[in-house]
């Protein structure tokens, strides 16, 4: 050891993935409850706040603490508390503090309505170590409440925001773009620019998912009616055309080859989630009962060990998938995945037409496809991606080139 | 907090942080506000800092830590004293350590 051989430095904030550890859990999502004090028109999950049946089935605080302890033992560094509205649980503070005492960072997804003085104090005293993520459904009572369908919800949401601001608790905001609040979009983005943690325009949910439990055709019909047409999605991208084009092109160029028939090349299983009733799912969205494990009966380590080989082996059988998605070089742009396929069609490998249309519209917007051409018919996708990459290079000088120009 | 670090003092990790080993790396996770410059900083130590940290167990004196490490690293006591005291100062400044027994 030499002088100043010691070194204290900030640790990387990225979730770690072990190559040695066969059961890996860098991050765990938990849905503390499906109940919510809002009743948003586009929401696929919420149940009424006082739903006694749902409440009775929810995991208890001590069960959640056991799950968090297991996650920490499996070396998780981050947990996400989502819902429903996680702050609806009376025992939120207990569960949150347990997570923090285990040395977990907590990503809290909330509508902020239940961010009371006491809870805001708790977050100030024991910071979550990740910005709180607040969903914003409108910038005025009329627009917000047209989405949330609860009178007085805007005022409570705004009080929650004020409490975060007064205590300087880091938070970011995100929206959901709906006909009911589209008129507020400029105001939302202007306000978001004033928030210290918002370095780019807020993300807005646009492609609403159907109900993943597949138990409410009425709700699905309502959500379908709210989905914007592909042209409207492009109009959203046009709001920040340069930024969006650049980031989508960069994202797309990371997937230069079509995927194979493997159904789960994604992170499913590496970042699993536990629902309000103790069912471990491969990811937050995949609720197909044949892929979930009851963590009241099976330890998480064992559930993950059982899940991993199944996920690796699972391939698409359906011919529509094999002739399209398995050969599609714009998969990176597309929301199609086994979970979406399950919520829409009840199988893991049926292409979802809506997402397919939106992805093709985006690819045309990026110059990756001419009108009328289908992505799965492109024989040399790499050439297209390379052409797009060279356009990126010409459009934006590489940092080193930029430096040379200024010398 | 005293600025002076005595060789017979004993230190242990503070209750304001949680020290975890993740993938072999020591990660110091703040539990209360005001430990990092930003409210969401995590910290780590390099291998030699880690060797010092492991000995801050609420029982071993600073003098003993220096002696042990000087032997292990074949370093002079003076150089080792500078290293150990330097890290202790840094950790105390960030409220990651507490003194448990003052001689
Ligand atoms: S606040 Fe979130 S969980 Fe609650 S109803 Fe709205 S979208 Fe659903
Ligand atoms: S764009 Fe169409 S073919 Fe390609 S992945 Fe999406 S659904 Fe499948």
mmCIF file with all atom_site columns, C-alpha atoms in Angstrom, chain A residues 88-295:
data_model
loop_
_atom_site.group_PDB
_atom_site.id
_atom_site.type_symbol
_atom_site.label_atom_id
_atom_site.label_alt_id
_atom_site.label_comp_id
_atom_site.label_asym_id
_atom_site.label_entity_id
_atom_site.label_seq_id
_atom_site.pdbx_PDB_ins_code
_atom_site.Cartn_x
_atom_site.Cartn_y
_atom_site.Cartn_z
_atom_site.occupancy
_atom_site.B_iso_or_equiv
_atom_site.pdbx_formal_charge
_atom_site.auth_seq_id
_atom_site.auth_comp_id
_atom_site.auth_asym_id
_atom_site.auth_atom_id
_atom_site.pdbx_PDB_model_num
ATOM 1   C CA . UNK A 1 88  ? -52.076 3.785   -0.411  1.00 0.00 ? 88  UNK A CA 1
ATOM 2   C CA . UNK A 1 89  ? -50.668 1.161   1.927   1.00 0.00 ? 89  UNK A CA 1
ATOM 3   C CA . UNK A 1 90  ? -50.877 2.197   5.576   1.00 0.00 ? 90  UNK A CA 1
ATOM 4   C CA . UNK A 1 91  ? -47.679 0.253   6.258   1.00 0.00 ? 91  UNK A CA 1
ATOM 5   C CA . UNK A 1 92  ? -45.723 1.921   3.454   1.00 0.00 ? 92  UNK A CA 1
ATOM 6   C CA . UNK A 1 93  ? -43.274 3.551   5.875   1.00 0.00 ? 93  UNK A CA 1
ATOM 7   C CA . UNK A 1 94  ? -42.470 0.262   7.558   1.00 0.00 ? 94  UNK A CA 1
ATOM 8   C CA . UNK A 1 95  ? -41.812 -1.516  4.262   1.00 0.00 ? 95  UNK A CA 1
ATOM 9   C CA . UNK A 1 96  ? -39.848 1.405   2.818   1.00 0.00 ? 96  UNK A CA 1
ATOM 10  C CA . UNK A 1 97  ? -37.594 1.719   5.859   1.00 0.00 ? 97  UNK A CA 1
ATOM 11  C CA . UNK A 1 98  ? -36.932 -1.996  5.832   1.00 0.00 ? 98  UNK A CA 1
ATOM 12  C CA . UNK A 1 99  ? -35.754 -1.741  2.215   1.00 0.00 ? 99  UNK A CA 1
ATOM 13  C CA . UNK A 1 100 ? -33.524 1.214   3.008   1.00 0.00 ? 100 UNK A CA 1
ATOM 14  C CA . UNK A 1 101 ? -32.034 -0.487  6.083   1.00 0.00 ? 101 UNK A CA 1
ATOM 15  C CA . UNK A 1 102 ? -31.088 -3.422  3.898   1.00 0.00 ? 102 UNK A CA 1
ATOM 16  C CA . UNK A 1 103 ? -29.068 -0.994  1.787   1.00 0.00 ? 103 UNK A CA 1
ATOM 17  C CA . UNK A 1 104 ? -31.479 -1.032  -1.135  1.00 0.00 ? 104 UNK A CA 1
ATOM 18  C CA . UNK A 1 105 ? -32.119 2.010   -3.283  1.00 0.00 ? 105 UNK A CA 1
ATOM 19  C CA . UNK A 1 106 ? -35.831 2.551   -3.827  1.00 0.00 ? 106 UNK A CA 1
ATOM 20  C CA . UNK A 1 107 ? -37.418 3.805   -7.023  1.00 0.00 ? 107 UNK A CA 1
ATOM 21  C CA . UNK A 1 108 ? -40.858 5.021   -5.981  1.00 0.00 ? 108 UNK A CA 1
ATOM 22  C CA . UNK A 1 109 ? -43.543 5.345   -8.669  1.00 0.00 ? 109 UNK A CA 1
ATOM 23  C CA . UNK A 1 110 ? -46.384 7.456   -7.349  1.00 0.00 ? 110 UNK A CA 1
ATOM 24  C CA . UNK A 1 111 ? -49.122 9.882   -8.296  1.00 0.00 ? 111 UNK A CA 1
ATOM 25  C CA . UNK A 1 112 ? -47.999 11.915  -5.240  1.00 0.00 ? 112 UNK A CA 1
ATOM 26  C CA . UNK A 1 113 ? -51.514 12.369  -3.872  1.00 0.00 ? 113 UNK A CA 1
ATOM 27  C CA . UNK A 1 114 ? -50.674 10.525  -0.672  1.00 0.00 ? 114 UNK A CA 1
ATOM 28  C CA . UNK A 1 115 ? -47.335 12.171  -0.130  1.00 0.00 ? 115 UNK A CA 1
ATOM 29  C CA . UNK A 1 116 ? -48.304 13.528  3.261   1.00 0.00 ? 116 UNK A CA 1
ATOM 30  C CA . UNK A 1 117 ? -46.046 15.781  5.341   1.00 0.00 ? 117 UNK A CA 1
ATOM 31  C CA . UNK A 1 118 ? -45.024 12.751  7.347   1.00 0.00 ? 118 UNK A CA 1
ATOM 32  C CA . UNK A 1 119 ? -44.109 10.660  4.328   1.00 0.00 ? 119 UNK A CA 1
ATOM 33  C CA . UNK A 1 120 ? -42.264 13.541  2.690   1.00 0.00 ? 120 UNK A CA 1
ATOM 34  C CA . UNK A 1 121 ? -40.290 13.948  5.936   1.00 0.00 ? 121 UNK A CA 1
ATOM 35  C CA . UNK A 1 122 ? -39.444 10.266  5.827   1.00 0.00 ? 122 UNK A CA 1
ATOM 36  C CA . UNK A 1 123 ? -38.158 10.534  2.242   1.00 0.00 ? 123 UNK A CA 1
ATOM 37  C CA . UNK A 1 124 ? -36.144 13.617  3.205   1.00 0.00 ? 124 UNK A CA 1
ATOM 38  C CA . UNK A 1 125 ? -34.608 11.948  6.256   1.00 0.00 ? 125 UNK A CA 1
ATOM 39  C CA . UNK A 1 126 ? -34.002 8.578   4.593   1.00 0.00 ? 126 UNK A CA 1
ATOM 40  C CA . UNK A 1 127 ? -33.594 9.438   0.913   1.00 0.00 ? 127 UNK A CA 1
ATOM 41  C CA . UNK A 1 128 ? -34.606 6.729   -1.561  1.00 0.00 ? 128 UNK A CA 1
ATOM 42  C CA . UNK A 1 129 ? -31.294 7.295   -3.436  1.00 0.00 ? 129 UNK A CA 1
ATOM 43  C CA . UNK A 1 130 ? -33.216 7.373   -6.704  1.00 0.00 ? 130 UNK A CA 1
ATOM 44  C CA . UNK A 1 131 ? -35.418 10.233  -7.867  1.00 0.00 ? 131 UNK A CA 1
ATOM 45  C CA . UNK A 1 132 ? -39.084 9.728   -6.987  1.00 0.00 ? 132 UNK A CA 1
ATOM 46  C CA . UNK A 1 133 ? -41.029 9.265   -10.237 1.00 0.00 ? 133 UNK A CA 1
ATOM 47  C CA . UNK A 1 134 ? -44.292 11.185  -10.260 1.00 0.00 ? 134 UNK A CA 1
ATOM 48  C CA . UNK A 1 135 ? -46.998 10.628  -12.857 1.00 0.00 ? 135 UNK A CA 1
ATOM 49  C CA . UNK A 1 136 ? -48.650 13.831  -14.012 1.00 0.00 ? 136 UNK A CA 1
ATOM 50  C CA . UNK A 1 137 ? -52.049 13.581  -15.678 1.00 0.00 ? 137 UNK A CA 1
ATOM 51  C CA . UNK A 1 138 ? -52.671 17.249  -16.368 1.00 0.00 ? 138 UNK A CA 1
ATOM 52  C CA . UNK A 1 139 ? -51.560 20.711  -15.340 1.00 0.00 ? 139 UNK A CA 1
ATOM 53  C CA . UNK A 1 140 ? -54.990 22.003  -14.324 1.00 0.00 ? 140 UNK A CA 1
ATOM 54  C CA . UNK A 1 141 ? -57.790 20.514  -12.224 1.00 0.00 ? 141 UNK A CA 1
ATOM 55  C CA . UNK A 1 142 ? -60.085 20.109  -15.237 1.00 0.00 ? 142 UNK A CA 1
ATOM 56  C CA . UNK A 1 143 ? -57.590 18.223  -17.389 1.00 0.00 ? 143 UNK A CA 1
ATOM 57  C CA . UNK A 1 144 ? -56.021 16.180  -14.593 1.00 0.00 ? 144 UNK A CA 1
ATOM 58  C CA . UNK A 1 145 ? -59.370 15.115  -13.225 1.00 0.00 ? 145 UNK A CA 1
ATOM 59  C CA . UNK A 1 146 ? -60.733 14.300  -16.666 1.00 0.00 ? 146 UNK A CA 1
ATOM 60  C CA . UNK A 1 147 ? -58.049 11.598  -16.676 1.00 0.00 ? 147 UNK A CA 1
ATOM 61  C CA . UNK A 1 148 ? -57.960 10.590  -13.000 1.00 0.00 ? 148 UNK A CA 1
ATOM 62  C CA . UNK A 1 149 ? -61.770 10.741  -12.669 1.00 0.00 ? 149 UNK A CA 1
ATOM 63  C CA . UNK A 1 150 ? -61.482 11.773  -9.028  1.00 0.00 ? 150 UNK A CA 1
ATOM 64  C CA . UNK A 1 151 ? -62.571 15.195  -7.819  1.00 0.00 ? 151 UNK A CA 1
ATOM 65  C CA . UNK A 1 152 ? -59.956 17.007  -5.774  1.00 0.00 ? 152 UNK A CA 1
ATOM 66  C CA . UNK A 1 153 ? -57.162 14.744  -7.020  1.00 0.00 ? 153 UNK A CA 1
ATOM 67  C CA . UNK A 1 154 ? -55.305 17.568  -8.775  1.00 0.00 ? 154 UNK A CA 1
ATOM 68  C CA . UNK A 1 155 ? -55.018 19.598  -5.578  1.00 0.00 ? 155 UNK A CA 1
ATOM 69  C CA . UNK A 1 156 ? -53.673 16.611  -3.663  1.00 0.00 ? 156 UNK A CA 1
ATOM 70  C CA . UNK A 1 157 ? -51.207 15.784  -6.427  1.00 0.00 ? 157 UNK A CA 1
ATOM 71  C CA . UNK A 1 158 ? -49.986 19.379  -6.452  1.00 0.00 ? 158 UNK A CA 1
ATOM 72  C CA . UNK A 1 159 ? -49.602 19.397  -2.653  1.00 0.00 ? 159 UNK A CA 1
ATOM 73  C CA . UNK A 1 160 ? -47.466 16.267  -2.979  1.00 0.00 ? 160 UNK A CA 1
ATOM 74  C CA . UNK A 1 161 ? -45.246 18.008  -5.539  1.00 0.00 ? 161 UNK A CA 1
ATOM 75  C CA . UNK A 1 162 ? -44.885 21.034  -3.260  1.00 0.00 ? 162 UNK A CA 1
ATOM 76  C CA . UNK A 1 163 ? -43.844 18.793  -0.364  1.00 0.00 ? 163 UNK A CA 1
ATOM 77  C CA . UNK A 1 164 ? -41.134 17.210  -2.495  1.00 0.00 ? 164 UNK A CA 1
ATOM 78  C CA . UNK A 1 165 ? -39.956 20.623  -3.624  1.00 0.00 ? 165 UNK A CA 1
ATOM 79  C CA . UNK A 1 166 ? -39.879 22.196  -0.166  1.00 0.00 ? 166 UNK A CA 1
ATOM 80  C CA . UNK A 1 167 ? -37.695 19.389  1.111   1.00 0.00 ? 167 UNK A CA 1
ATOM 81  C CA . UNK A 1 168 ? -35.555 19.265  -2.050  1.00 0.00 ? 168 UNK A CA 1
ATOM 82  C CA . UNK A 1 169 ? -36.322 15.594  -2.515  1.00 0.00 ? 169 UNK A CA 1
ATOM 83  C CA . UNK A 1 170 ? -35.096 14.675  -6.016  1.00 0.00 ? 170 UNK A CA 1
ATOM 84  C CA . UNK A 1 171 ? -37.964 13.752  -8.326  1.00 0.00 ? 171 UNK A CA 1
ATOM 85  C CA . UNK A 1 172 ? -38.745 13.439  -11.981 1.00 0.00 ? 172 UNK A CA 1
ATOM 86  C CA . UNK A 1 173 ? -42.090 13.668  -13.728 1.00 0.00 ? 173 UNK A CA 1
ATOM 87  C CA . UNK A 1 174 ? -43.674 11.719  -16.549 1.00 0.00 ? 174 UNK A CA 1
ATOM 88  C CA . UNK A 1 175 ? -47.031 11.925  -18.257 1.00 0.00 ? 175 UNK A CA 1
ATOM 89  C CA . UNK A 1 176 ? -49.657 10.068  -20.194 1.00 0.00 ? 176 UNK A CA 1
ATOM 90  C CA . UNK A 1 177 ? -50.709 11.754  -23.395 1.00 0.00 ? 177 UNK A CA 1
ATOM 91  C CA . UNK A 1 178 ? -54.480 11.581  -23.773 1.00 0.00 ? 178 UNK A CA 1
ATOM 92  C CA . UNK A 1 179 ? -57.122 13.547  -25.638 1.00 0.00 ? 179 UNK A CA 1
ATOM 93  C CA . UNK A 1 180 ? -58.256 14.845  -22.221 1.00 0.00 ? 180 UNK A CA 1
ATOM 94  C CA . UNK A 1 181 ? -54.943 16.518  -21.394 1.00 0.00 ? 181 UNK A CA 1
ATOM 95  C CA . UNK A 1 182 ? -53.219 17.088  -24.720 1.00 0.00 ? 182 UNK A CA 1
ATOM 96  C CA . UNK A 1 183 ? -53.940 20.815  -24.428 1.00 0.00 ? 183 UNK A CA 1
ATOM 97  C CA . UNK A 1 184 ? -51.661 20.909  -21.367 1.00 0.00 ? 184 UNK A CA 1
ATOM 98  C CA . UNK A 1 185 ? -48.664 19.349  -23.072 1.00 0.00 ? 185 UNK A CA 1
ATOM 99  C CA . UNK A 1 186 ? -46.745 22.603  -23.667 1.00 0.00 ? 186 UNK A CA 1
ATOM 100 C CA . UNK A 1 187 ? -47.425 23.778  -20.149 1.00 0.00 ? 187 UNK A CA 1
ATOM 101 C CA . UNK A 1 188 ? -46.293 20.405  -18.769 1.00 0.00 ? 188 UNK A CA 1
ATOM 102 C CA . UNK A 1 189 ? -43.036 20.463  -20.698 1.00 0.00 ? 189 UNK A CA 1
ATOM 103 C CA . UNK A 1 190 ? -42.326 24.084  -19.798 1.00 0.00 ? 190 UNK A CA 1
ATOM 104 C CA . UNK A 1 191 ? -42.854 23.339  -16.112 1.00 0.00 ? 191 UNK A CA 1
ATOM 105 C CA . UNK A 1 192 ? -40.800 20.136  -16.300 1.00 0.00 ? 192 UNK A CA 1
ATOM 106 C CA . UNK A 1 193 ? -37.876 22.140  -17.694 1.00 0.00 ? 193 UNK A CA 1
ATOM 107 C CA . UNK A 1 194 ? -37.771 24.098  -14.444 1.00 0.00 ? 194 UNK A CA 1
ATOM 108 C CA . UNK A 1 195 ? -37.293 20.958  -12.330 1.00 0.00 ? 195 UNK A CA 1
ATOM 109 C CA . UNK A 1 196 ? -33.690 20.290  -11.344 1.00 0.00 ? 196 UNK A CA 1
ATOM 110 C CA . UNK A 1 197 ? -33.679 16.590  -12.198 1.00 0.00 ? 197 UNK A CA 1
ATOM 111 C CA . UNK A 1 198 ? -35.379 16.918  -15.577 1.00 0.00 ? 198 UNK A CA 1
ATOM 112 C CA . UNK A 1 199 ? -32.588 17.008  -18.124 1.00 0.00 ? 199 UNK A CA 1
ATOM 113 C CA . UNK A 1 200 ? -34.772 16.167  -21.088 1.00 0.00 ? 200 UNK A CA 1
ATOM 114 C CA . UNK A 1 201 ? -38.464 16.543  -21.941 1.00 0.00 ? 201 UNK A CA 1
ATOM 115 C CA . UNK A 1 202 ? -40.650 14.309  -19.778 1.00 0.00 ? 202 UNK A CA 1
ATOM 116 C CA . UNK A 1 203 ? -41.512 10.861  -21.092 1.00 0.00 ? 203 UNK A CA 1
ATOM 117 C CA . UNK A 1 204 ? -45.184 10.395  -21.813 1.00 0.00 ? 204 UNK A CA 1
ATOM 118 C CA . UNK A 1 205 ? -47.065 7.151   -22.014 1.00 0.00 ? 205 UNK A CA 1
ATOM 119 C CA . UNK A 1 206 ? -48.669 6.979   -25.445 1.00 0.00 ? 206 UNK A CA 1
ATOM 120 C CA . UNK A 1 207 ? -49.059 3.310   -26.416 1.00 0.00 ? 207 UNK A CA 1
ATOM 121 C CA . UNK A 1 208 ? -51.398 2.135   -23.698 1.00 0.00 ? 208 UNK A CA 1
ATOM 122 C CA . UNK A 1 209 ? -51.283 -1.537  -22.733 1.00 0.00 ? 209 UNK A CA 1
ATOM 123 C CA . UNK A 1 210 ? -54.325 -3.673  -22.379 1.00 0.00 ? 210 UNK A CA 1
ATOM 124 C CA . UNK A 1 211 ? -55.153 -5.369  -19.109 1.00 0.00 ? 211 UNK A CA 1
ATOM 125 C CA . UNK A 1 212 ? -52.474 -7.977  -18.538 1.00 0.00 ? 212 UNK A CA 1
ATOM 126 C CA . UNK A 1 213 ? -54.765 -10.144 -16.424 1.00 0.00 ? 213 UNK A CA 1
ATOM 127 C CA . UNK A 1 214 ? -57.054 -10.586 -19.433 1.00 0.00 ? 214 UNK A CA 1
ATOM 128 C CA . UNK A 1 215 ? -60.160 -10.396 -17.282 1.00 0.00 ? 215 UNK A CA 1
ATOM 129 C CA . UNK A 1 216 ? -61.958 -7.270  -18.417 1.00 0.00 ? 216 UNK A CA 1
ATOM 130 C CA . UNK A 1 217 ? -63.036 -6.903  -22.058 1.00 0.00 ? 217 UNK A CA 1
ATOM 131 C CA . UNK A 1 218 ? -64.847 -3.686  -21.128 1.00 0.00 ? 218 UNK A CA 1
ATOM 132 C CA . UNK A 1 219 ? -61.715 -2.082  -19.789 1.00 0.00 ? 219 UNK A CA 1
ATOM 133 C CA . UNK A 1 220 ? -59.715 -3.258  -22.796 1.00 0.00 ? 220 UNK A CA 1
ATOM 134 C CA . UNK A 1 221 ? -62.258 -1.722  -25.146 1.00 0.00 ? 221 UNK A CA 1
ATOM 135 C CA . UNK A 1 222 ? -61.903 1.589   -23.333 1.00 0.00 ? 222 UNK A CA 1
ATOM 136 C CA . UNK A 1 223 ? -58.102 1.469   -23.503 1.00 0.00 ? 223 UNK A CA 1
ATOM 137 C CA . UNK A 1 224 ? -58.145 0.534   -27.196 1.00 0.00 ? 224 UNK A CA 1
ATOM 138 C CA . UNK A 1 225 ? -60.299 3.539   -27.949 1.00 0.00 ? 225 UNK A CA 1
ATOM 139 C CA . UNK A 1 226 ? -57.698 5.805   -26.352 1.00 0.00 ? 226 UNK A CA 1
ATOM 140 C CA . UNK A 1 227 ? -54.771 4.516   -28.372 1.00 0.00 ? 227 UNK A CA 1
ATOM 141 C CA . UNK A 1 228 ? -53.445 7.069   -30.833 1.00 0.00 ? 228 UNK A CA 1
ATOM 142 C CA . UNK A 1 229 ? -53.205 6.159   -34.499 1.00 0.00 ? 229 UNK A CA 1
ATOM 143 C CA . UNK A 1 230 ? -49.639 5.607   -35.793 1.00 0.00 ? 230 UNK A CA 1
ATOM 144 C CA . UNK A 1 231 ? -49.716 9.062   -37.446 1.00 0.00 ? 231 UNK A CA 1
ATOM 145 C CA . UNK A 1 232 ? -50.539 10.629  -34.085 1.00 0.00 ? 232 UNK A CA 1
ATOM 146 C CA . UNK A 1 233 ? -47.580 8.799   -32.513 1.00 0.00 ? 233 UNK A CA 1
ATOM 147 C CA . UNK A 1 234 ? -45.347 10.305  -35.191 1.00 0.00 ? 234 UNK A CA 1
ATOM 148 C CA . UNK A 1 235 ? -46.848 13.725  -34.460 1.00 0.00 ? 235 UNK A CA 1
ATOM 149 C CA . UNK A 1 236 ? -45.718 13.244  -30.826 1.00 0.00 ? 236 UNK A CA 1
ATOM 150 C CA . UNK A 1 237 ? -42.209 12.418  -31.992 1.00 0.00 ? 237 UNK A CA 1
ATOM 151 C CA . UNK A 1 238 ? -42.226 15.519  -34.169 1.00 0.00 ? 238 UNK A CA 1
ATOM 152 C CA . UNK A 1 239 ? -42.563 17.700  -31.068 1.00 0.00 ? 239 UNK A CA 1
ATOM 153 C CA . UNK A 1 240 ? -38.855 17.150  -30.408 1.00 0.00 ? 240 UNK A CA 1
ATOM 154 C CA . UNK A 1 241 ? -37.997 15.803  -33.818 1.00 0.00 ? 241 UNK A CA 1
ATOM 155 C CA . UNK A 1 242 ? -34.198 16.172  -33.708 1.00 0.00 ? 242 UNK A CA 1
ATOM 156 C CA . UNK A 1 243 ? -33.791 14.672  -30.258 1.00 0.00 ? 243 UNK A CA 1
ATOM 157 C CA . UNK A 1 244 ? -36.244 11.877  -30.899 1.00 0.00 ? 244 UNK A CA 1
ATOM 158 C CA . UNK A 1 245 ? -34.806 11.019  -34.282 1.00 0.00 ? 245 UNK A CA 1
ATOM 159 C CA . UNK A 1 246 ? -31.294 10.899  -32.880 1.00 0.00 ? 246 UNK A CA 1
ATOM 160 C CA . UNK A 1 247 ? -32.142 8.762   -29.884 1.00 0.00 ? 247 UNK A CA 1
ATOM 161 C CA . UNK A 1 248 ? -34.385 6.375   -31.843 1.00 0.00 ? 248 UNK A CA 1
ATOM 162 C CA . UNK A 1 249 ? -31.721 5.946   -34.523 1.00 0.00 ? 249 UNK A CA 1
ATOM 163 C CA . UNK A 1 250 ? -29.059 5.284   -31.946 1.00 0.00 ? 250 UNK A CA 1
ATOM 164 C CA . UNK A 1 251 ? -31.322 2.824   -30.193 1.00 0.00 ? 251 UNK A CA 1
ATOM 165 C CA . UNK A 1 252 ? -32.193 1.088   -33.436 1.00 0.00 ? 252 UNK A CA 1
ATOM 166 C CA . UNK A 1 253 ? -28.584 0.718   -34.471 1.00 0.00 ? 253 UNK A CA 1
ATOM 167 C CA . UNK A 1 254 ? -27.982 -1.420  -31.406 1.00 0.00 ? 254 UNK A CA 1
ATOM 168 C CA . UNK A 1 255 ? -30.165 -4.126  -32.965 1.00 0.00 ? 255 UNK A CA 1
ATOM 169 C CA . UNK A 1 256 ? -28.664 -4.506  -36.433 1.00 0.00 ? 256 UNK A CA 1
ATOM 170 C CA . UNK A 1 257 ? -29.826 -8.095  -36.952 1.00 0.00 ? 257 UNK A CA 1
ATOM 171 C CA . UNK A 1 258 ? -33.285 -9.573  -36.696 1.00 0.00 ? 258 UNK A CA 1
ATOM 172 C CA . UNK A 1 259 ? -33.821 -11.630 -33.562 1.00 0.00 ? 259 UNK A CA 1
ATOM 173 C CA . UNK A 1 260 ? -34.153 -15.365 -33.788 1.00 0.00 ? 260 UNK A CA 1
ATOM 174 C CA . UNK A 1 261 ? -37.109 -17.468 -32.694 1.00 0.00 ? 261 UNK A CA 1
ATOM 175 C CA . UNK A 1 262 ? -35.999 -17.127 -29.074 1.00 0.00 ? 262 UNK A CA 1
ATOM 176 C CA . UNK A 1 263 ? -38.915 -15.472 -27.305 1.00 0.00 ? 263 UNK A CA 1
ATOM 177 C CA . UNK A 1 264 ? -37.052 -13.907 -24.419 1.00 0.00 ? 264 UNK A CA 1
ATOM 178 C CA . UNK A 1 265 ? -33.875 -12.215 -25.644 1.00 0.00 ? 265 UNK A CA 1
ATOM 179 C CA . UNK A 1 266 ? -34.909 -9.361  -23.314 1.00 0.00 ? 266 UNK A CA 1
ATOM 180 C CA . UNK A 1 267 ? -34.155 -9.053  -19.613 1.00 0.00 ? 267 UNK A CA 1
ATOM 181 C CA . UNK A 1 268 ? -37.142 -11.184 -18.554 1.00 0.00 ? 268 UNK A CA 1
ATOM 182 C CA . UNK A 1 269 ? -36.189 -13.152 -15.485 1.00 0.00 ? 269 UNK A CA 1
ATOM 183 C CA . UNK A 1 270 ? -33.169 -10.908 -14.695 1.00 0.00 ? 270 UNK A CA 1
ATOM 184 C CA . UNK A 1 271 ? -35.437 -8.117  -13.485 1.00 0.00 ? 271 UNK A CA 1
ATOM 185 C CA . UNK A 1 272 ? -38.499 -9.975  -12.248 1.00 0.00 ? 272 UNK A CA 1
ATOM 186 C CA . UNK A 1 273 ? -41.400 -8.487  -10.368 1.00 0.00 ? 273 UNK A CA 1
ATOM 187 C CA . UNK A 1 274 ? -43.630 -9.598  -7.525  1.00 0.00 ? 274 UNK A CA 1
ATOM 188 C CA . UNK A 1 275 ? -47.274 -8.609  -7.737  1.00 0.00 ? 275 UNK A CA 1
ATOM 189 C CA . UNK A 1 276 ? -49.428 -7.439  -4.828  1.00 0.00 ? 276 UNK A CA 1
ATOM 190 C CA . UNK A 1 277 ? -50.442 -11.009 -4.030  1.00 0.00 ? 277 UNK A CA 1
ATOM 191 C CA . UNK A 1 278 ? -47.000 -12.590 -4.011  1.00 0.00 ? 278 UNK A CA 1
ATOM 192 C CA . UNK A 1 279 ? -46.769 -13.904 -7.563  1.00 0.00 ? 279 UNK A CA 1
ATOM 193 C CA . UNK A 1 280 ? -43.295 -13.620 -9.036  1.00 0.00 ? 280 UNK A CA 1
ATOM 194 C CA . UNK A 1 281 ? -43.465 -12.770 -12.741 1.00 0.00 ? 281 UNK A CA 1
ATOM 195 C CA . UNK A 1 282 ? -40.564 -12.762 -15.235 1.00 0.00 ? 282 UNK A CA 1
ATOM 196 C CA . UNK A 1 283 ? -41.142 -9.020  -15.670 1.00 0.00 ? 283 UNK A CA 1
ATOM 197 C CA . UNK A 1 284 ? -43.615 -6.359  -14.608 1.00 0.00 ? 284 UNK A CA 1
ATOM 198 C CA . UNK A 1 285 ? -45.952 -7.018  -17.544 1.00 0.00 ? 285 UNK A CA 1
ATOM 199 C CA . UNK A 1 286 ? -45.983 -10.778 -18.045 1.00 0.00 ? 286 UNK A CA 1
ATOM 200 C CA . UNK A 1 287 ? -48.863 -12.227 -16.035 1.00 0.00 ? 287 UNK A CA 1
ATOM 201 C CA . UNK A 1 288 ? -49.460 -15.443 -17.952 1.00 0.00 ? 288 UNK A CA 1
ATOM 202 C CA . UNK A 1 289 ? -50.219 -17.812 -15.024 1.00 0.00 ? 289 UNK A CA 1
ATOM 203 C CA . UNK A 1 290 ? -48.010 -20.534 -16.450 1.00 0.00 ? 290 UNK A CA 1
ATOM 204 C CA . UNK A 1 291 ? -44.971 -18.265 -16.004 1.00 0.00 ? 291 UNK A CA 1
ATOM 205 C CA . UNK A 1 292 ? -45.524 -17.050 -12.439 1.00 0.00 ? 292 UNK A CA 1
ATOM 206 C CA . UNK A 1 293 ? -44.402 -18.525 -9.110  1.00 0.00 ? 293 UNK A CA 1
ATOM 207 C CA . UNK A 1 294 ? -45.987 -18.004 -5.727  1.00 0.00 ? 294 UNK A CA 1
ATOM 208 C CA . UNK A 1 295 ? -43.289 -16.593 -3.461  1.00 0.00 ? 295 UNK A CA 1
#
